[in-house]
PDB file of C-alpha atoms and ligand atoms in Angstrom:
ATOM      1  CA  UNK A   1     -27.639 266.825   6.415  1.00 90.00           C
ATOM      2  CA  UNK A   2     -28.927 263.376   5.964  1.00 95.00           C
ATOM      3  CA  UNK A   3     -28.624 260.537   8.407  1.00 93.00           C
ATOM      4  CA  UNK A   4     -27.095 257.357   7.730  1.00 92.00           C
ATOM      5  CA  UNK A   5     -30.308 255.135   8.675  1.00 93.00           C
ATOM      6  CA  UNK A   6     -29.777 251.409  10.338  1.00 93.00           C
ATOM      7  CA  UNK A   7     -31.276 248.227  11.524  1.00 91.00           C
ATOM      8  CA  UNK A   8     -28.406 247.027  13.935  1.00 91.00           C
ATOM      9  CA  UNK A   9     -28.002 249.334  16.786  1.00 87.00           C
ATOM     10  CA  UNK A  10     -24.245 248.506  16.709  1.00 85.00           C
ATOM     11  CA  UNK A  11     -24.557 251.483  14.590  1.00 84.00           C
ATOM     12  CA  UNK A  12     -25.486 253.791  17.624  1.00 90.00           C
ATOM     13  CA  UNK A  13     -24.399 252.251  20.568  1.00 88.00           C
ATOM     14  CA  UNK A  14     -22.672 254.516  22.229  1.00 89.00           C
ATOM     15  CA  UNK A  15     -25.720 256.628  23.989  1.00 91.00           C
ATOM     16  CA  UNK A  16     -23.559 258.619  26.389  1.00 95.00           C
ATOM     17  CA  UNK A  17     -22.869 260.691  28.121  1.00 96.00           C
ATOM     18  CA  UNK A  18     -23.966 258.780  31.472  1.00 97.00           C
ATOM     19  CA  UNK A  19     -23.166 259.037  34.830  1.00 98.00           C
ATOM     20  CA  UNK A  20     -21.085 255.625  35.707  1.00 98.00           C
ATOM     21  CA  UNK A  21     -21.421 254.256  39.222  1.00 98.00           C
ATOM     22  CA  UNK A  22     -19.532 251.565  41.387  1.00 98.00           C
ATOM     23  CA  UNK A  23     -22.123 248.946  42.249  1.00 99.00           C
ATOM     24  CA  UNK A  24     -20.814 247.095  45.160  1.00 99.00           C
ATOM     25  CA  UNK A  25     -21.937 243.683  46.636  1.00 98.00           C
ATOM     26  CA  UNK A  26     -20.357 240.982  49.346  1.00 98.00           C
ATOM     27  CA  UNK A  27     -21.137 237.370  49.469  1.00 98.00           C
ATOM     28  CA  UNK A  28     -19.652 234.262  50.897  1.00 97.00           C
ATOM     29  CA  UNK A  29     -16.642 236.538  52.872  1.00 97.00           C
ATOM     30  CA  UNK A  30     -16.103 238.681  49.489  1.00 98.00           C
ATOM     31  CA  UNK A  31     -16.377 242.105  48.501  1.00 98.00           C
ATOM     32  CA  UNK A  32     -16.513 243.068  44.986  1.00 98.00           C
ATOM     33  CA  UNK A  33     -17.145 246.638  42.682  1.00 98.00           C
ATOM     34  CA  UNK A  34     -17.997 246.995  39.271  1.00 98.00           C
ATOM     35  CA  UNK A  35     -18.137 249.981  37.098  1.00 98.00           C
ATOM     36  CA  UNK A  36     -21.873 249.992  35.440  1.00 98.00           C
ATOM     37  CA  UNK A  37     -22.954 253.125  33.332  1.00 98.00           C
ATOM     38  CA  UNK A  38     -26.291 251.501  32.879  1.00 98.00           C
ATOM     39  CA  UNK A  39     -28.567 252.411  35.691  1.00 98.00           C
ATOM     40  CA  UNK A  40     -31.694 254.066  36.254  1.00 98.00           C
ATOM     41  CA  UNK A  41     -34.272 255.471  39.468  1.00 98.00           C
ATOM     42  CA  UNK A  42     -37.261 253.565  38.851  1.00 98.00           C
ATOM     43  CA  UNK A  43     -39.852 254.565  41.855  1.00 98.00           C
ATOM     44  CA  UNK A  44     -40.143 257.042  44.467  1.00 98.00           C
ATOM     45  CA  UNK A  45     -42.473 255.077  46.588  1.00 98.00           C
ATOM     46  CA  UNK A  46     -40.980 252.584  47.373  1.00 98.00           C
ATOM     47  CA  UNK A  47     -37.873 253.556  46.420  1.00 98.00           C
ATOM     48  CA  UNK A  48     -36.548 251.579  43.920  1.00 98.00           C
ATOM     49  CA  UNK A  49     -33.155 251.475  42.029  1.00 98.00           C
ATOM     50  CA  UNK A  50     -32.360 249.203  38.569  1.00 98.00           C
ATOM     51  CA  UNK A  51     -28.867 248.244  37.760  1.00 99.00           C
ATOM     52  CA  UNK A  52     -28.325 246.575  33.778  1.00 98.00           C
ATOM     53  CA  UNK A  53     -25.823 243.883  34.602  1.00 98.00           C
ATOM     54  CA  UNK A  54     -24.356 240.837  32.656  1.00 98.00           C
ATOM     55  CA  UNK A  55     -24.937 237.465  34.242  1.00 98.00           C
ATOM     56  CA  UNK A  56     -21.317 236.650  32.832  1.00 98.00           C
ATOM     57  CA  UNK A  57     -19.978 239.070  35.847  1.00 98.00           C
ATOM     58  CA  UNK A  58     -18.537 237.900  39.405  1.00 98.00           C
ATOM     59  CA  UNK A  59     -20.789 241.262  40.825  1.00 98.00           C
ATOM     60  CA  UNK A  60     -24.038 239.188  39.637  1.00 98.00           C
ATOM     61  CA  UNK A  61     -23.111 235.876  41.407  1.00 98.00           C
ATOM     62  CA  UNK A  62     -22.597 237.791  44.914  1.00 98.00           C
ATOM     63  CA  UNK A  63     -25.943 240.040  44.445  1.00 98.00           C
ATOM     64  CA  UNK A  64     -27.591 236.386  43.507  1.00 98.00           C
ATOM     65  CA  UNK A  65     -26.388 234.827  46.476  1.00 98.00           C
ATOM     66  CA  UNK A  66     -26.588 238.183  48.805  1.00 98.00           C
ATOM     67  CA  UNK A  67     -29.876 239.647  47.391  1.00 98.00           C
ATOM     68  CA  UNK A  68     -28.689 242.787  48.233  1.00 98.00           C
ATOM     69  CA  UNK A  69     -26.392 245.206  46.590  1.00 99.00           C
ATOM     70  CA  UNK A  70     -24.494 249.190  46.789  1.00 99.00           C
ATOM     71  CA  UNK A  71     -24.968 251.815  44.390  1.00 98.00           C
ATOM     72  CA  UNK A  72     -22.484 254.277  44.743  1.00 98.00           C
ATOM     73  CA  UNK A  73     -21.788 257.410  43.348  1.00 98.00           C
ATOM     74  CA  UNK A  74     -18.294 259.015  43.440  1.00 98.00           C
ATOM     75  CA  UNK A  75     -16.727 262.546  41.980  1.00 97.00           C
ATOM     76  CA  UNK A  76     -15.012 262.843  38.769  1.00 97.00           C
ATOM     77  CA  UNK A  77     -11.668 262.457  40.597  1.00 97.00           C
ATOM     78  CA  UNK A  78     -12.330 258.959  40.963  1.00 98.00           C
ATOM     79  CA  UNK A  79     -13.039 258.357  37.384  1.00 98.00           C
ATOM     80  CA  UNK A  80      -9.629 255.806  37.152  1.00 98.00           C
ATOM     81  CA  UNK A  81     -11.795 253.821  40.431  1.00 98.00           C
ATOM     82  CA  UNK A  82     -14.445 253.591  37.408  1.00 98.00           C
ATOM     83  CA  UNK A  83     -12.673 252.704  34.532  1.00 98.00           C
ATOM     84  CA  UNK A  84     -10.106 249.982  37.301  1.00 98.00           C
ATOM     85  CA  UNK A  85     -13.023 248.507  38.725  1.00 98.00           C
ATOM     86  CA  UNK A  86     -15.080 247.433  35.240  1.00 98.00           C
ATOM     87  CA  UNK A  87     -12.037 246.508  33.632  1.00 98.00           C
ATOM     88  CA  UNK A  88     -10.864 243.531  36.254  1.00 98.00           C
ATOM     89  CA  UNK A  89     -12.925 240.695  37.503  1.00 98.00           C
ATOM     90  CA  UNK A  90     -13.789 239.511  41.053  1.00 98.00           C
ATOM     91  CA  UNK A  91     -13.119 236.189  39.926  1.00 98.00           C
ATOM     92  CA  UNK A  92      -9.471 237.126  39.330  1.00 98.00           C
ATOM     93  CA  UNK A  93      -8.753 239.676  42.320  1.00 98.00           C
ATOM     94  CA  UNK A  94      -9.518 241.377  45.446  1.00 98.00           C
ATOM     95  CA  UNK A  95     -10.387 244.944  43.795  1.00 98.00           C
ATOM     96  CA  UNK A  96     -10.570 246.391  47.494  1.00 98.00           C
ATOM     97  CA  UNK A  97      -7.186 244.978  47.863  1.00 98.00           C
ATOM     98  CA  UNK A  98      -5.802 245.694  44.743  1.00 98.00           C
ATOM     99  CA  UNK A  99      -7.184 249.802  44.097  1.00 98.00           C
ATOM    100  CA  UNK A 100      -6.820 250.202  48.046  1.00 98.00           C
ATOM    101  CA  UNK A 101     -10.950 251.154  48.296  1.00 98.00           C
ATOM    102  CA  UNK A 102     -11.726 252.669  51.272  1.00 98.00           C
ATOM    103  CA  UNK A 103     -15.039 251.537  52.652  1.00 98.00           C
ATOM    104  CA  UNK A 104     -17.631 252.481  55.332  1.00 98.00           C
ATOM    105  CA  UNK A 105     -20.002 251.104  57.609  1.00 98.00           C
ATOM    106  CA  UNK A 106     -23.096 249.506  55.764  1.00 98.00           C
ATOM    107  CA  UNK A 107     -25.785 250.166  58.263  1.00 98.00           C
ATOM    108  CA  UNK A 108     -28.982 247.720  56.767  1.00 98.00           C
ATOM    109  CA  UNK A 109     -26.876 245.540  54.007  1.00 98.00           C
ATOM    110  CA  UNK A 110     -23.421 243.639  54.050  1.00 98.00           C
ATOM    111  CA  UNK A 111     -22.802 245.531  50.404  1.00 98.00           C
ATOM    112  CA  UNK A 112     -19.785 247.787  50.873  1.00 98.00           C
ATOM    113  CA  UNK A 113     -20.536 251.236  50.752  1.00 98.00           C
ATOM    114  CA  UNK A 114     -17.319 253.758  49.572  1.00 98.00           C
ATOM    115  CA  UNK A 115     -15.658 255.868  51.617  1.00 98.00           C
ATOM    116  CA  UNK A 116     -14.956 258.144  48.094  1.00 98.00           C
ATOM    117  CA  UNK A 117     -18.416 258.445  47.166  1.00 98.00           C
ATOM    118  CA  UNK A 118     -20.622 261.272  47.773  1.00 98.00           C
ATOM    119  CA  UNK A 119     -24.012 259.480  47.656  1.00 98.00           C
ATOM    120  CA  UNK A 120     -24.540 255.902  48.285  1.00 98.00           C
ATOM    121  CA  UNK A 121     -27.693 253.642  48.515  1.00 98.00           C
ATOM    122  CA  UNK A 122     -27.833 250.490  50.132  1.00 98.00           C
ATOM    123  CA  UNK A 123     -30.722 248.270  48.119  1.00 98.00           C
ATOM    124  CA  UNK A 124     -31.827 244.860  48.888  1.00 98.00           C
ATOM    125  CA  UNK A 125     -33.349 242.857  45.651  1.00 99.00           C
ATOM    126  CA  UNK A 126     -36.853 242.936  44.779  1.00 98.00           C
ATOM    127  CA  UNK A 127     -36.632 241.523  40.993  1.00 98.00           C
ATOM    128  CA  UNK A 128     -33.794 240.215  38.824  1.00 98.00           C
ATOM    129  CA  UNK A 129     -34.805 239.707  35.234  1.00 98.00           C
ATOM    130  CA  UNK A 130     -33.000 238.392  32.005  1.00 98.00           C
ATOM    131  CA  UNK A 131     -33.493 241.181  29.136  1.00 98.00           C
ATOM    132  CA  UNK A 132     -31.435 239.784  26.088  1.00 97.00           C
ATOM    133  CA  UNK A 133     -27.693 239.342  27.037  1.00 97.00           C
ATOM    134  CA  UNK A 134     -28.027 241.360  30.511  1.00 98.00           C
ATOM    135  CA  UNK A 135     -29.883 241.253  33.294  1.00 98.00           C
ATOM    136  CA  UNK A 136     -32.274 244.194  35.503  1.00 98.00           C
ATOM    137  CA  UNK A 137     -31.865 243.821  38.755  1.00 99.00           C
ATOM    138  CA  UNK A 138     -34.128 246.266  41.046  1.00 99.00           C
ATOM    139  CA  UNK A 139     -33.263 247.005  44.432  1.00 98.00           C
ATOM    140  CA  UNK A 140     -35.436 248.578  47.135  1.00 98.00           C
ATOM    141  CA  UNK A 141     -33.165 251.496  48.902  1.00 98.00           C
ATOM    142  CA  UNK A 142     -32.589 250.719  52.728  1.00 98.00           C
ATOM    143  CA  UNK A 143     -30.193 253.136  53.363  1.00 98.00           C
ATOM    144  CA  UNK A 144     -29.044 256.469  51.530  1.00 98.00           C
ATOM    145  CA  UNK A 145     -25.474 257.564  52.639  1.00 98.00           C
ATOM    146  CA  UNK A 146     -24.811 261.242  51.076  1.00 98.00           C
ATOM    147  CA  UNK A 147     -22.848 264.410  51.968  1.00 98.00           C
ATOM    148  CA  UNK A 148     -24.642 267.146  53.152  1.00 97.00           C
ATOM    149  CA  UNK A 149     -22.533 269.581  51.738  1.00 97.00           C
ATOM    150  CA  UNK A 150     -22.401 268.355  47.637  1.00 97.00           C
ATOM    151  CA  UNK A 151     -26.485 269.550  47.793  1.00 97.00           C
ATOM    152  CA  UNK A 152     -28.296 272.321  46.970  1.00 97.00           C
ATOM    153  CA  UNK A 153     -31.245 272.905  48.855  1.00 96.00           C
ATOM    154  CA  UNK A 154     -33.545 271.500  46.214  1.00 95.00           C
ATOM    155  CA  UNK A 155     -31.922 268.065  46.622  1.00 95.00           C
ATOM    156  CA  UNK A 156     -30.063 268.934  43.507  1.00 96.00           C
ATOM    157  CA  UNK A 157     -26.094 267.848  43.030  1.00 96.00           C
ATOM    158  CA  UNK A 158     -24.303 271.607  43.672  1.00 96.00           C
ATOM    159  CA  UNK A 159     -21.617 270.827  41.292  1.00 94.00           C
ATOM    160  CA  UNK A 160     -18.956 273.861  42.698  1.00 93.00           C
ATOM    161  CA  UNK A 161     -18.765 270.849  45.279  1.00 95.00           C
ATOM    162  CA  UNK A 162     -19.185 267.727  43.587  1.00 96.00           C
ATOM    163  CA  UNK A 163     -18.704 266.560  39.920  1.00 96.00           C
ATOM    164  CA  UNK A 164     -20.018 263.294  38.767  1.00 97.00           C
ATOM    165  CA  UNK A 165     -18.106 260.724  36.592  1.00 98.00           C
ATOM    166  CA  UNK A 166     -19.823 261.359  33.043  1.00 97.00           C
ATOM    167  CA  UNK A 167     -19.376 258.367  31.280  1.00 98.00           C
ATOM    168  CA  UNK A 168     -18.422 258.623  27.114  1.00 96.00           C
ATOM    169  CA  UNK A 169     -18.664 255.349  26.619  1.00 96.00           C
ATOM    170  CA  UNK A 170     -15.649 253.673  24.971  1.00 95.00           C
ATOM    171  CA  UNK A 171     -12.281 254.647  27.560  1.00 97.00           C
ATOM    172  CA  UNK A 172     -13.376 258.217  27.464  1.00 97.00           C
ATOM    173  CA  UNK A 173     -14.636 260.050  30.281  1.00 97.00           C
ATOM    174  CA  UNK A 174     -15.999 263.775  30.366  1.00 94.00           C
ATOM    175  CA  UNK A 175     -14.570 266.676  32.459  1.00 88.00           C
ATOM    176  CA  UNK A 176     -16.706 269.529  33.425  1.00 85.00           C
ATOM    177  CA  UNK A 177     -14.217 272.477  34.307  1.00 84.00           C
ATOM    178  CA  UNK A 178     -16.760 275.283  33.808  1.00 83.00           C
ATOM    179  CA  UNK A 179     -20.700 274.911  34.350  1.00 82.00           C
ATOM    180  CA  UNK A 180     -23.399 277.104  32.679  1.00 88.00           C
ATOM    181  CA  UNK A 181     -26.379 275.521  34.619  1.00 91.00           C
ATOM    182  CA  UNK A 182     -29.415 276.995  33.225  1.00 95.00           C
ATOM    183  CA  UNK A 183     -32.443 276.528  35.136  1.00 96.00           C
ATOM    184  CA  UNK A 184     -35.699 275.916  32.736  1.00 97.00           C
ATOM    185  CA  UNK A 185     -39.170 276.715  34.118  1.00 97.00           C
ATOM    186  CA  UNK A 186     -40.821 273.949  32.666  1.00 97.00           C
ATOM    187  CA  UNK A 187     -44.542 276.085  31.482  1.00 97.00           C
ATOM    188  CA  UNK A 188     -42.759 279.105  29.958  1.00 97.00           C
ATOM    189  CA  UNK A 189     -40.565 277.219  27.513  1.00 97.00           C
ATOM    190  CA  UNK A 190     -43.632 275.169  26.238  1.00 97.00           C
ATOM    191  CA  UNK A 191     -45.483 278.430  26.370  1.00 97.00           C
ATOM    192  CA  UNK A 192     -42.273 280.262  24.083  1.00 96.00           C
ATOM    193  CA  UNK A 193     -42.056 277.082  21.978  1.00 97.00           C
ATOM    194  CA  UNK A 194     -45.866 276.755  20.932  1.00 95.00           C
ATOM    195  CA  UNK A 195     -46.130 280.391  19.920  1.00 79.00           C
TER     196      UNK A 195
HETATM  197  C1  FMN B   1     -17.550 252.910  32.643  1.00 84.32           C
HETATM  198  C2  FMN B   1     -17.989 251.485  32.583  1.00 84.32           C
HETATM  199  C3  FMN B   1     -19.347 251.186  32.643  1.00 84.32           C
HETATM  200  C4  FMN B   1     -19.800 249.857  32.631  1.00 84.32           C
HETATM  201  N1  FMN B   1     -21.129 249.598  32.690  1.00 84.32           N
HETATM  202  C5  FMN B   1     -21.579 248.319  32.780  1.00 84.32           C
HETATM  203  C6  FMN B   1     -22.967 248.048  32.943  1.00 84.32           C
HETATM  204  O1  FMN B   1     -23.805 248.956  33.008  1.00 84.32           O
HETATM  205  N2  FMN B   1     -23.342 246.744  33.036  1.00 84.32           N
HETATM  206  C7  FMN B   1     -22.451 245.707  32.968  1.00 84.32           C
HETATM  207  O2  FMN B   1     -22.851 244.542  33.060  1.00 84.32           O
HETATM  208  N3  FMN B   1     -21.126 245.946  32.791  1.00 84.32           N
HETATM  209  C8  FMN B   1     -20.675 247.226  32.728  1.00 84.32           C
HETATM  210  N4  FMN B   1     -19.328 247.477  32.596  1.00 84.32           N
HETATM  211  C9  FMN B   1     -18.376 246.361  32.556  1.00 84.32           C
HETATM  212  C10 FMN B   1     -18.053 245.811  33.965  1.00 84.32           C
HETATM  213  O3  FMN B   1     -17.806 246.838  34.891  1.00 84.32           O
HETATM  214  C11 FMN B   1     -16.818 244.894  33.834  1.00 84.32           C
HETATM  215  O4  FMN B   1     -17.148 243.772  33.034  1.00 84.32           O
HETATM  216  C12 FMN B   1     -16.251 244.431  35.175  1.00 84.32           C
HETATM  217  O5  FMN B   1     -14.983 243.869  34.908  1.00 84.32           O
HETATM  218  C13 FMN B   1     -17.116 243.419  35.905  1.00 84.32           C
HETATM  219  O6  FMN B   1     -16.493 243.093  37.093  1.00 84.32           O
HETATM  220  P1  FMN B   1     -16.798 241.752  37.912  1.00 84.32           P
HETATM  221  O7  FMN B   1     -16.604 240.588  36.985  1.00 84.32           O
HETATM  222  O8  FMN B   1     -15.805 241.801  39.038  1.00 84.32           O
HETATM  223  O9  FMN B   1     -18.210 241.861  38.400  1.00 84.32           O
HETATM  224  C14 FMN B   1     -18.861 248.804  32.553  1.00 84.32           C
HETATM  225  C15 FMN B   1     -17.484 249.095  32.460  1.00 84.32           C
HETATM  226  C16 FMN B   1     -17.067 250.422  32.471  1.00 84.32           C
HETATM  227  C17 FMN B   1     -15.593 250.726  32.391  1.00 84.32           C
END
């Protein structure tokens, strides 16, 4: 089949599925959350965290004047948390008021931390740079909060426990009800695939 070829990426914008996040931050006696889809490990040592976010939101002005924000990452069931918290603005309400968000302690940052999620980093900022209309922002991790229990031994998510919030982009969100994890050793498929 032939593919319908394009010089505005408006044509393929939606490059989901993606796990969406809350990122968190608190500045001048405020708390805030945002939904962000766009976010991305970026080193091990140190570790670092990016988050893609619009100057135009309320989020950015408390990182900018906090320097430090949360990354949290919460099960499917709290998908509606998502989709609530990037579509209303700080600037307009108290989100934490508003959805009821349950927080816990921050232990090396003032950015709230959610009682709902089952991983959580705690980053203070290292770099905030404009890239067209948003901006990276790169956190060092100060603090991981996780749940022992939605891990495998490897460190990988054990999803009979925990399942993320996939992203769709758009409103739509994906459900996993059944997974078929298959586990790739990494030399014998390039082996199978060169012969
Ligand atoms: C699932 C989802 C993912 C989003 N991802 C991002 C993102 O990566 N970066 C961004 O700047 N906005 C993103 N948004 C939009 C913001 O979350 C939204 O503009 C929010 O209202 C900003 O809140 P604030 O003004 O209180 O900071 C996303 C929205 C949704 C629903």
């Amino acid at each position: 089949m032939d593919k319908v070829i394009s010089e505005s990426i408006g044509a393929f914008s939606q490059h989901y599925p993606r796990v969406a996040i809350i990122v968190t931050a608190h500045a001048g006696g405020r708390d805030n959350a945002m939904a962000v889809a766009w976010h991305m490990p970026i080193s091990k040592t140190p570790p670092l965290y990016g988050i893609v976010v619009s100057p135009k939101r309320f989020t950015y002005e408390l990182i900018l004047a906090s320097k430090e924000f949360g990354i949290n990452f919460l099960p499917a069931e709290q998908a509606e948390l998502v989709a609530a918290t990037g579509g209303s603005k700080g600037s307009e309400i108290d989100k934490f008021k508003a959805f009821n968000i349950a927080k816990d302690s921050s232990v090396k940052t003032a950015a709230p931390i959610l009682k709902a999620a089952y991983a959580a980093y705690e980053c203070r900022l290292v770099d905030d740079r404009l890239y067209g209309d948003h901006r990276l922002l790169v956190g060092e991790i100060v603090a991981v909060h996780y749940l022992e229990e939605a891990f495998m031994e490897d460190e990988t998510l054990n999803l009979e426990k925990v399942k993320p919030v996939l992203y769709l982009g758009s409103e739509h969100y994906l459900g996993i009800s059944e997974c078929a994890i298959r586990t790739l050793d990494r030399e014998s498929c390039a082996n199978r695939l060169r012969s």
